PDB file of C-alpha atoms in Angstrom:
ATOM      1  CA  MET A   1      74.985 191.875  90.215  1.00  0.00           C
ATOM      2  CA  LEU A   2      77.141 189.700  91.825  1.00  0.00           C
ATOM      3  CA  LEU A   3      76.614 186.606  93.053  1.00  0.00           C
ATOM      4  CA  THR A   4      77.780 186.250  96.344  1.00  0.00           C
ATOM      5  CA  PRO A   5      78.951 183.061  98.135  1.00  0.00           C
ATOM      6  CA  GLY A   6      75.194 181.154  99.190  1.00  0.00           C
ATOM      7  CA  SER A   7      73.204 182.515  96.743  1.00  0.00           C
ATOM      8  CA  VAL A   8      71.354 181.228  93.994  1.00  0.00           C
ATOM      9  CA  ALA A   9      70.650 182.665  90.103  1.00  0.00           C
ATOM     10  CA  LEU A  10      68.421 181.580  88.212  1.00  0.00           C
ATOM     11  CA  VAL A  11      69.954 182.671  84.498  1.00  0.00           C
ATOM     12  CA  GLY A  12      68.787 182.087  81.142  1.00  0.00           C
ATOM     13  CA  ALA A  13      71.252 181.455  78.643  1.00  0.00           C
ATOM     14  CA  GLY A  14      69.427 182.466  75.704  1.00  0.00           C
ATOM     15  CA  PRO A  15      68.500 180.124  72.807  1.00  0.00           C
ATOM     16  CA  GLY A  16      71.270 178.771  72.355  1.00  0.00           C
ATOM     17  CA  ALA A  17      74.220 180.961  70.303  1.00  0.00           C
ATOM     18  CA  ALA A  18      76.871 181.663  73.303  1.00  0.00           C
ATOM     19  CA  ASP A  19      76.915 186.073  72.248  1.00  0.00           C
ATOM     20  CA  LEU A  20      73.094 186.017  73.131  1.00  0.00           C
ATOM     21  CA  LEU A  21      74.428 185.616  76.343  1.00  0.00           C
ATOM     22  CA  THR A  22      73.536 188.860  78.703  1.00  0.00           C
ATOM     23  CA  VAL A  23      75.922 190.641  80.110  1.00  0.00           C
ATOM     24  CA  ARG A  24      74.454 189.864  83.600  1.00  0.00           C
ATOM     25  CA  ALA A  25      74.397 186.301  82.317  1.00  0.00           C
ATOM     26  CA  TRP A  26      77.897 186.083  81.640  1.00  0.00           C
ATOM     27  CA  ALA A  27      79.191 187.318  84.454  1.00  0.00           C
ATOM     28  CA  CYS A  28      77.143 185.009  86.544  1.00  0.00           C
ATOM     29  CA  LEU A  29      78.986 182.351  85.192  1.00  0.00           C
ATOM     30  CA  GLN A  30      82.417 183.593  85.407  1.00  0.00           C
ATOM     31  CA  GLN A  31      81.416 184.032  89.074  1.00  0.00           C
ATOM     32  CA  ALA A  32      79.817 180.869  89.785  1.00  0.00           C
ATOM     33  CA  ASP A  33      81.095 177.813  91.858  1.00  0.00           C
ATOM     34  CA  VAL A  34      78.437 175.263  90.914  1.00  0.00           C
ATOM     35  CA  VAL A  35      76.159 175.550  87.614  1.00  0.00           C
ATOM     36  CA  LEU A  36      73.073 173.465  87.596  1.00  0.00           C
ATOM     37  CA  HIS A  37      71.979 173.116  83.698  1.00  0.00           C
ATOM     38  CA  ASP A  38      69.278 171.723  81.337  1.00  0.00           C
ATOM     39  CA  LEU A  39      70.107 169.569  78.285  1.00  0.00           C
ATOM     40  CA  LEU A  40      68.656 172.485  76.417  1.00  0.00           C
ATOM     41  CA  VAL A  41      71.487 174.695  77.068  1.00  0.00           C
ATOM     42  CA  SER A  42      74.237 174.602  74.302  1.00  0.00           C
ATOM     43  CA  ASP A  43      77.636 173.423  74.563  1.00  0.00           C
ATOM     44  CA  ASP A  44      78.726 176.884  72.987  1.00  0.00           C
ATOM     45  CA  VAL A  45      76.788 178.011  76.335  1.00  0.00           C
ATOM     46  CA  LEU A  46      78.703 175.384  78.493  1.00  0.00           C
ATOM     47  CA  ALA A  47      82.000 176.225  77.324  1.00  0.00           C
ATOM     48  CA  GLN A  48      82.249 179.879  78.632  1.00  0.00           C
ATOM     49  CA  LEU A  49      82.177 178.258  82.131  1.00  0.00           C
ATOM     50  CA  PRO A  50      85.217 178.654  83.658  1.00  0.00           C
ATOM     51  CA  ALA A  51      87.728 175.351  84.107  1.00  0.00           C
ATOM     52  CA  SER A  52      86.757 175.725  87.412  1.00  0.00           C
ATOM     53  CA  VAL A  53      83.347 175.354  88.116  1.00  0.00           C
ATOM     54  CA  GLU A  54      81.592 172.214  89.302  1.00  0.00           C
ATOM     55  CA  ARG A  55      78.996 171.277  86.262  1.00  0.00           C
ATOM     56  CA  ILE A  56      75.532 169.478  87.116  1.00  0.00           C
ATOM     57  CA  SER A  57      72.762 168.330  84.553  1.00  0.00           C
ATOM     58  CA  VAL A  58      69.760 167.728  85.693  1.00  0.00           C
ATOM     59  CA  GLY A  59      68.103 168.012  82.862  1.00  0.00           C
ATOM     60  CA  LYS A  60      65.964 165.799  80.938  1.00  0.00           C
ATOM     61  CA  ALA A  61      65.593 163.064  77.687  1.00  0.00           C
ATOM     62  CA  GLY A  62      63.267 162.163  75.751  1.00  0.00           C
ATOM     63  CA  GLY A  63      60.438 163.285  78.435  1.00  0.00           C
ATOM     64  CA  ARG A  64      62.282 160.853  80.913  1.00  0.00           C
ATOM     65  CA  HIS A  65      63.421 163.344  84.048  1.00  0.00           C
ATOM     66  CA  SER A  66      66.692 162.582  85.261  1.00  0.00           C
ATOM     67  CA  TRP A  67      66.502 163.964  87.927  1.00  0.00           C
ATOM     68  CA  ALA A  68      62.922 165.429  89.897  1.00  0.00           C
ATOM     69  CA  GLN A  69      61.705 168.476  90.624  1.00  0.00           C
ATOM     70  CA  ARG A  70      61.841 168.431  94.321  1.00  0.00           C
ATOM     71  CA  ASP A  71      65.265 166.698  93.763  1.00  0.00           C
ATOM     72  CA  ILE A  72      66.606 169.883  91.971  1.00  0.00           C
ATOM     73  CA  CYS A  73      65.213 172.369  94.330  1.00  0.00           C
ATOM     74  CA  ALA A  74      66.962 170.600  97.458  1.00  0.00           C
ATOM     75  CA  LEU A  75      70.038 170.198  95.555  1.00  0.00           C
ATOM     76  CA  MET A  76      70.383 174.315  94.602  1.00  0.00           C
ATOM     77  CA  VAL A  77      69.015 174.384  98.742  1.00  0.00           C
ATOM     78  CA  ASP A  78      72.076 172.142  99.470  1.00  0.00           C
ATOM     79  CA  LYS A  79      74.932 173.894  98.124  1.00  0.00           C
ATOM     80  CA  ALA A  80      74.103 177.696  98.604  1.00  0.00           C
ATOM     81  CA  ARG A  81      74.067 176.132 102.215  1.00  0.00           C
ATOM     82  CA  ALA A  82      77.131 174.971 101.733  1.00  0.00           C
ATOM     83  CA  GLY A  83      78.583 178.202 101.161  1.00  0.00           C
ATOM     84  CA  LEU A  84      78.567 177.791  97.431  1.00  0.00           C
ATOM     85  CA  ARG A  85      78.089 180.363  94.630  1.00  0.00           C
ATOM     86  CA  VAL A  86      75.028 178.621  92.673  1.00  0.00           C
ATOM     87  CA  VAL A  87      73.575 179.203  89.274  1.00  0.00           C
ATOM     88  CA  ARG A  88      70.773 177.654  87.738  1.00  0.00           C
ATOM     89  CA  LEU A  89      71.263 177.704  84.188  1.00  0.00           C
ATOM     90  CA  LYS A  90      68.024 177.323  82.068  1.00  0.00           C
ATOM     91  CA  GLY A  91      67.865 177.538  78.363  1.00  0.00           C
ATOM     92  CA  GLY A  92      65.741 180.527  77.248  1.00  0.00           C
ATOM     93  CA  ASP A  93      64.138 182.489  79.985  1.00  0.00           C
ATOM     94  CA  PRO A  94      63.642 180.991  83.599  1.00  0.00           C
ATOM     95  CA  PHE A  95      60.721 182.599  83.439  1.00  0.00           C
ATOM     96  CA  VAL A  96      59.063 180.924  80.433  1.00  0.00           C
ATOM     97  CA  PHE A  97      58.396 177.600  80.715  1.00  0.00           C
ATOM     98  CA  GLY A  98      61.060 177.189  82.531  1.00  0.00           C
ATOM     99  CA  ARG A  99      59.471 176.401  86.186  1.00  0.00           C
ATOM    100  CA  GLY A 100      61.399 179.457  87.452  1.00  0.00           C
ATOM    101  CA  GLY A 101      58.822 180.346  89.190  1.00  0.00           C
ATOM    102  CA  GLU A 102      58.781 177.175  91.120  1.00  0.00           C
ATOM    103  CA  GLU A 103      62.261 177.087  92.173  1.00  0.00           C
ATOM    104  CA  MET A 104      62.564 180.440  93.326  1.00  0.00           C
ATOM    105  CA  GLU A 105      59.513 179.895  95.374  1.00  0.00           C
ATOM    106  CA  ALA A 106      61.699 176.919  96.980  1.00  0.00           C
ATOM    107  CA  LEU A 107      64.698 178.869  97.522  1.00  0.00           C
ATOM    108  CA  MET A 108      62.448 182.124  98.748  1.00  0.00           C
ATOM    109  CA  GLU A 109      61.067 178.748 101.266  1.00  0.00           C
ATOM    110  CA  ALA A 110      64.426 177.820 102.237  1.00  0.00           C
ATOM    111  CA  GLY A 111      65.707 181.074 102.820  1.00  0.00           C
ATOM    112  CA  ILE A 112      68.561 181.059 100.091  1.00  0.00           C
ATOM    113  CA  PRO A 113      68.648 185.002  98.623  1.00  0.00           C
ATOM    114  CA  VAL A 114      67.827 184.110  94.599  1.00  0.00           C
ATOM    115  CA  GLN A 115      67.923 186.682  91.815  1.00  0.00           C
ATOM    116  CA  VAL A 116      67.123 186.042  88.422  1.00  0.00           C
ATOM    117  CA  VAL A 117      68.239 186.573  84.992  1.00  0.00           C
ATOM    118  CA  PRO A 118      66.236 186.636  81.861  1.00  0.00           C
ATOM    119  CA  GLY A 119      66.720 184.961  78.858  1.00  0.00           C
ATOM    120  CA  ILE A 120      65.785 185.728  74.900  1.00  0.00           C
ATOM    121  CA  THR A 121      63.734 183.165  74.572  1.00  0.00           C
ATOM    122  CA  ALA A 122      63.663 180.367  72.222  1.00  0.00           C
ATOM    123  CA  ALA A 123      60.306 182.208  70.161  1.00  0.00           C
ATOM    124  CA  VAL A 124      62.490 185.531  69.997  1.00  0.00           C
ATOM    125  CA  GLY A 125      65.794 184.054  69.141  1.00  0.00           C
ATOM    126  CA  ALA A 126      64.474 182.407  66.399  1.00  0.00           C
ATOM    127  CA  ALA A 127      62.205 185.376  64.995  1.00  0.00           C
ATOM    128  CA  ALA A 128      65.339 187.404  64.838  1.00  0.00           C
ATOM    129  CA  SER A 129      67.355 184.620  63.124  1.00  0.00           C
ATOM    130  CA  LEU A 130      65.020 183.705  60.760  1.00  0.00           C
ATOM    131  CA  GLY A 131      64.083 187.007  59.834  1.00  0.00           C
ATOM    132  CA  PHE A 132      60.372 187.078  60.428  1.00  0.00           C
ATOM    133  CA  PRO A 133      58.912 189.343  62.987  1.00  0.00           C
ATOM    134  CA  LEU A 134      56.258 188.082  65.795  1.00  0.00           C
ATOM    135  CA  THR A 135      54.264 191.034  65.447  1.00  0.00           C
ATOM    136  CA  HIS A 136      53.797 193.119  62.636  1.00  0.00           C
ATOM    137  CA  ARG A 137      51.304 195.542  60.843  1.00  0.00           C
ATOM    138  CA  ASP A 138      49.870 193.602  58.535  1.00  0.00           C
ATOM    139  CA  HIS A 139      50.114 190.503  59.655  1.00  0.00           C
ATOM    140  CA  ALA A 140      49.809 189.840  63.624  1.00  0.00           C
ATOM    141  CA  HIS A 141      48.459 192.729  66.236  1.00  0.00           C
ATOM    142  CA  SER A 142      48.936 190.424  68.613  1.00  0.00           C
ATOM    143  CA  CYS A 143      51.651 186.824  69.999  1.00  0.00           C
ATOM    144  CA  ILE A 144      50.840 184.464  72.606  1.00  0.00           C
ATOM    145  CA  PHE A 145      53.218 181.752  73.727  1.00  0.00           C
ATOM    146  CA  VAL A 146      51.403 178.755  75.144  1.00  0.00           C
ATOM    147  CA  THR A 147      53.401 174.932  75.603  1.00  0.00           C
ATOM    148  CA  GLY A 148      52.197 172.115  74.330  1.00  0.00           C
ATOM    149  CA  HIS A 149      53.372 169.903  76.474  1.00  0.00           C
ATOM    150  CA  LEU A 150      51.127 166.513  76.899  1.00  0.00           C
ATOM    151  CA  GLN A 151      49.954 165.654  80.325  1.00  0.00           C
ATOM    152  CA  HIS A 152      48.345 162.570  80.816  1.00  0.00           C
ATOM    153  CA  ASP A 153      47.776 161.997  77.155  1.00  0.00           C
ATOM    154  CA  THR A 154      45.534 165.370  76.415  1.00  0.00           C
ATOM    155  CA  LEU A 155      46.508 168.752  75.524  1.00  0.00           C
ATOM    156  CA  ALA A 156      44.377 170.556  76.966  1.00  0.00           C
ATOM    157  CA  LEU A 157      44.210 174.450  75.582  1.00  0.00           C
ATOM    158  CA  ASN A 158      41.594 177.339  74.605  1.00  0.00           C
ATOM    159  CA  TRP A 159      41.597 176.421  71.142  1.00  0.00           C
ATOM    160  CA  SER A 160      39.080 179.064  70.484  1.00  0.00           C
ATOM    161  CA  SER A 161      41.577 181.922  72.174  1.00  0.00           C
ATOM    162  CA  LEU A 162      44.673 180.748  70.016  1.00  0.00           C
ATOM    163  CA  ALA A 163      42.925 180.687  66.509  1.00  0.00           C
ATOM    164  CA  GLN A 164      42.256 184.552  66.691  1.00  0.00           C
ATOM    165  CA  PRO A 165      43.015 186.369  63.623  1.00  0.00           C
ATOM    166  CA  ARG A 166      45.456 188.589  62.783  1.00  0.00           C
ATOM    167  CA  GLN A 167      47.507 186.863  65.862  1.00  0.00           C
ATOM    168  CA  THR A 168      51.067 184.513  65.851  1.00  0.00           C
ATOM    169  CA  VAL A 169      50.823 181.755  68.182  1.00  0.00           C
ATOM    170  CA  VAL A 170      54.204 179.857  69.224  1.00  0.00           C
ATOM    171  CA  ILE A 171      53.892 176.738  70.726  1.00  0.00           C
ATOM    172  CA  TYR A 172      57.065 175.215  73.046  1.00  0.00           C
ATOM    173  CA  MET A 173      57.252 171.445  73.742  1.00  0.00           C
ATOM    174  CA  GLY A 174      54.475 170.796  70.868  1.00  0.00           C
ATOM    175  CA  MET A 175      56.249 167.987  68.657  1.00  0.00           C
ATOM    176  CA  THR A 176      54.094 165.038  70.193  1.00  0.00           C
ATOM    177  CA  GLY A 177      50.973 166.555  69.873  1.00  0.00           C
ATOM    178  CA  VAL A 178      50.920 168.624  66.281  1.00  0.00           C
ATOM    179  CA  GLU A 179      48.120 166.606  65.191  1.00  0.00           C
ATOM    180  CA  THR A 180      45.644 167.191  67.798  1.00  0.00           C
ATOM    181  CA  ILE A 181      47.030 171.302  67.167  1.00  0.00           C
ATOM    182  CA  ALA A 182      46.679 171.000  63.991  1.00  0.00           C
ATOM    183  CA  ARG A 183      42.851 169.836  64.009  1.00  0.00           C
ATOM    184  CA  GLU A 184      41.724 171.697  66.703  1.00  0.00           C
ATOM    185  CA  LEU A 185      42.630 175.373  65.697  1.00  0.00           C
ATOM    186  CA  GLN A 186      41.240 174.339  62.423  1.00  0.00           C
ATOM    187  CA  ALA A 187      38.370 173.155  64.234  1.00  0.00           C
ATOM    188  CA  ALA A 188      38.396 176.066  66.222  1.00  0.00           C
ATOM    189  CA  GLY A 189      38.245 178.363  63.346  1.00  0.00           C
ATOM    190  CA  LEU A 190      41.733 179.259  61.671  1.00  0.00           C
ATOM    191  CA  PRO A 191      42.125 178.502  57.612  1.00  0.00           C
ATOM    192  CA  ALA A 192      43.960 174.866  56.954  1.00  0.00           C
ATOM    193  CA  ASP A 193      46.392 176.878  54.410  1.00  0.00           C
ATOM    194  CA  THR A 194      48.043 179.353  57.784  1.00  0.00           C
ATOM    195  CA  PRO A 195      51.626 179.202  57.602  1.00  0.00           C
ATOM    196  CA  VAL A 196      53.392 177.568  59.655  1.00  0.00           C
ATOM    197  CA  ALA A 197      57.005 177.094  60.731  1.00  0.00           C
ATOM    198  CA  VAL A 198      58.821 174.620  63.134  1.00  0.00           C
ATOM    199  CA  VAL A 199      61.586 176.124  63.976  1.00  0.00           C
ATOM    200  CA  ARG A 200      64.667 173.279  65.833  1.00  0.00           C
ATOM    201  CA  TYR A 201      68.015 174.801  67.362  1.00  0.00           C
ATOM    202  CA  ALA A 202      67.205 178.221  66.743  1.00  0.00           C
ATOM    203  CA  THR A 203      70.323 180.715  67.054  1.00  0.00           C
ATOM    204  CA  ARG A 204      73.012 177.891  67.261  1.00  0.00           C
ATOM    205  CA  PRO A 205      75.136 176.903  64.073  1.00  0.00           C
ATOM    206  CA  GLU A 206      73.018 173.889  63.257  1.00  0.00           C
ATOM    207  CA  GLN A 207      69.857 175.674  63.320  1.00  0.00           C
ATOM    208  CA  GLN A 208      67.080 174.583  60.909  1.00  0.00           C
ATOM    209  CA  VAL A 209      63.406 175.280  59.975  1.00  0.00           C
ATOM    210  CA  TRP A 210      60.800 174.029  58.002  1.00  0.00           C
ATOM    211  CA  THR A 211      57.501 175.501  56.585  1.00  0.00           C
ATOM    212  CA  ALA A 212      54.405 173.723  55.768  1.00  0.00           C
ATOM    213  CA  SER A 213      50.233 174.836  56.164  1.00  0.00           C
ATOM    214  CA  LEU A 214      48.456 174.413  59.323  1.00  0.00           C
ATOM    215  CA  ALA A 215      46.290 171.290  57.579  1.00  0.00           C
ATOM    216  CA  GLY A 216      50.031 170.375  56.354  1.00  0.00           C
ATOM    217  CA  LEU A 217      51.993 170.321  59.513  1.00  0.00           C
ATOM    218  CA  PRO A 218      51.120 166.697  60.872  1.00  0.00           C
ATOM    219  CA  GLY A 219      52.574 165.322  57.365  1.00  0.00           C
ATOM    220  CA  LEU A 220      55.859 167.719  57.014  1.00  0.00           C
ATOM    221  CA  VAL A 221      56.983 166.616  60.934  1.00  0.00           C
ATOM    222  CA  LYS A 222      55.905 162.053  60.099  1.00  0.00           C
ATOM    223  CA  ASP A 223      57.965 163.051  56.657  1.00  0.00           C
ATOM    224  CA  HIS A 224      60.673 165.066  58.299  1.00  0.00           C
ATOM    225  CA  GLY A 225      61.196 162.779  61.459  1.00  0.00           C
ATOM    226  CA  LEU A 226      61.020 166.049  63.244  1.00  0.00           C
ATOM    227  CA  ALA A 227      61.324 165.564  67.174  1.00  0.00           C
ATOM    228  CA  PRO A 228      61.160 168.055  70.515  1.00  0.00           C
ATOM    229  CA  PRO A 229      63.525 170.199  70.815  1.00  0.00           C
ATOM    230  CA  SER A 230      61.605 172.114  68.455  1.00  0.00           C
ATOM    231  CA  LEU A 231      59.043 175.081  68.458  1.00  0.00           C
ATOM    232  CA  LEU A 232      56.285 175.875  66.453  1.00  0.00           C
ATOM    233  CA  VAL A 233      55.574 179.581  64.709  1.00  0.00           C
ATOM    234  CA  ILE A 234      52.274 179.590  63.842  1.00  0.00           C
ATOM    235  CA  GLY A 235      50.130 182.189  61.911  1.00  0.00           C
ATOM    236  CA  SER A 236      50.400 185.280  58.737  1.00  0.00           C
ATOM    237  CA  VAL A 237      54.387 186.234  59.792  1.00  0.00           C
ATOM    238  CA  VAL A 238      55.774 182.910  58.667  1.00  0.00           C
ATOM    239  CA  SER A 239      54.910 183.914  55.136  1.00  0.00           C
ATOM    240  CA  LEU A 240      58.060 186.109  55.746  1.00  0.00           C
ATOM    241  CA  LEU A 241      60.429 184.362  56.286  1.00  0.00           C
ATOM    242  CA  ALA A 242      60.978 183.135  52.505  1.00  0.00           C
ATOM    243  CA  ARG A 243      61.402 186.988  51.642  1.00  0.00           C
ATOM    244  CA  ALA A 244      63.762 187.500  54.781  1.00  0.00           C
ATOM    245  CA  GLU A 245      66.268 184.658  53.687  1.00  0.00           C
ATOM    246  CA  GLN A 246      66.545 186.439  50.731  1.00  0.00           C
ATOM    247  CA  ARG A 247      67.906 189.550  52.322  1.00  0.00           C
ATOM    248  CA  LEU A 248      69.263 188.599  55.616  1.00  0.00           C
ATOM    249  CA  THR A 249      73.088 188.521  55.951  1.00  0.00           C
ATOM    250  CA  PRO A 250      74.782 185.314  57.666  1.00  0.00           C
TER     251      PRO A 250
END
């Protein structure tokens, strides 16, 4: 699908590795006049942009938004109305905790043609690169993605639904709430020895992973000074990670 003048593509940049971009995502980057990108988009992905493309960083750091969401939407509308081909480049997938739905609605209300290009989300990238499946007949019959982003200093999740047996729980943006996550999941019935992985920079050369039990998660984060952006994977499938590391090719 071509990116036409006066239109916007909401493009998933994937988890970080440039060769995990979809063919359609790469094509949109080559056709773009201007790219509005998040801070989570890796340098390797940004290196795929032609030199002539205008680049605008609209991400956030340390919980501080450099751009308000309404300003990002307004900028996309302005650029498209100027006849430019606009790419809104997001880490992972635009529709997985990426506010892609809000941006799509704003563009449609403004009468701007918009297309959505899916991307490999961080959880899928982390599982593939580290070699533990998110579902497995012997470990997990379901997988659930949630956001652990704190709103007004509270973390309101349906803990009982997350603490179900034979389930993998992936928590995005949960690093600031690990004490609450560990405490509430155990209170809801998830065993204290449930394996947990903390993954940082999934699929990139600088990828790192740490493992602990659910009870030991807060101590792990404190001892290693772990901070966002990191992904939490909770469940029996994490126990397969050590075996996977022995057999995966670099």
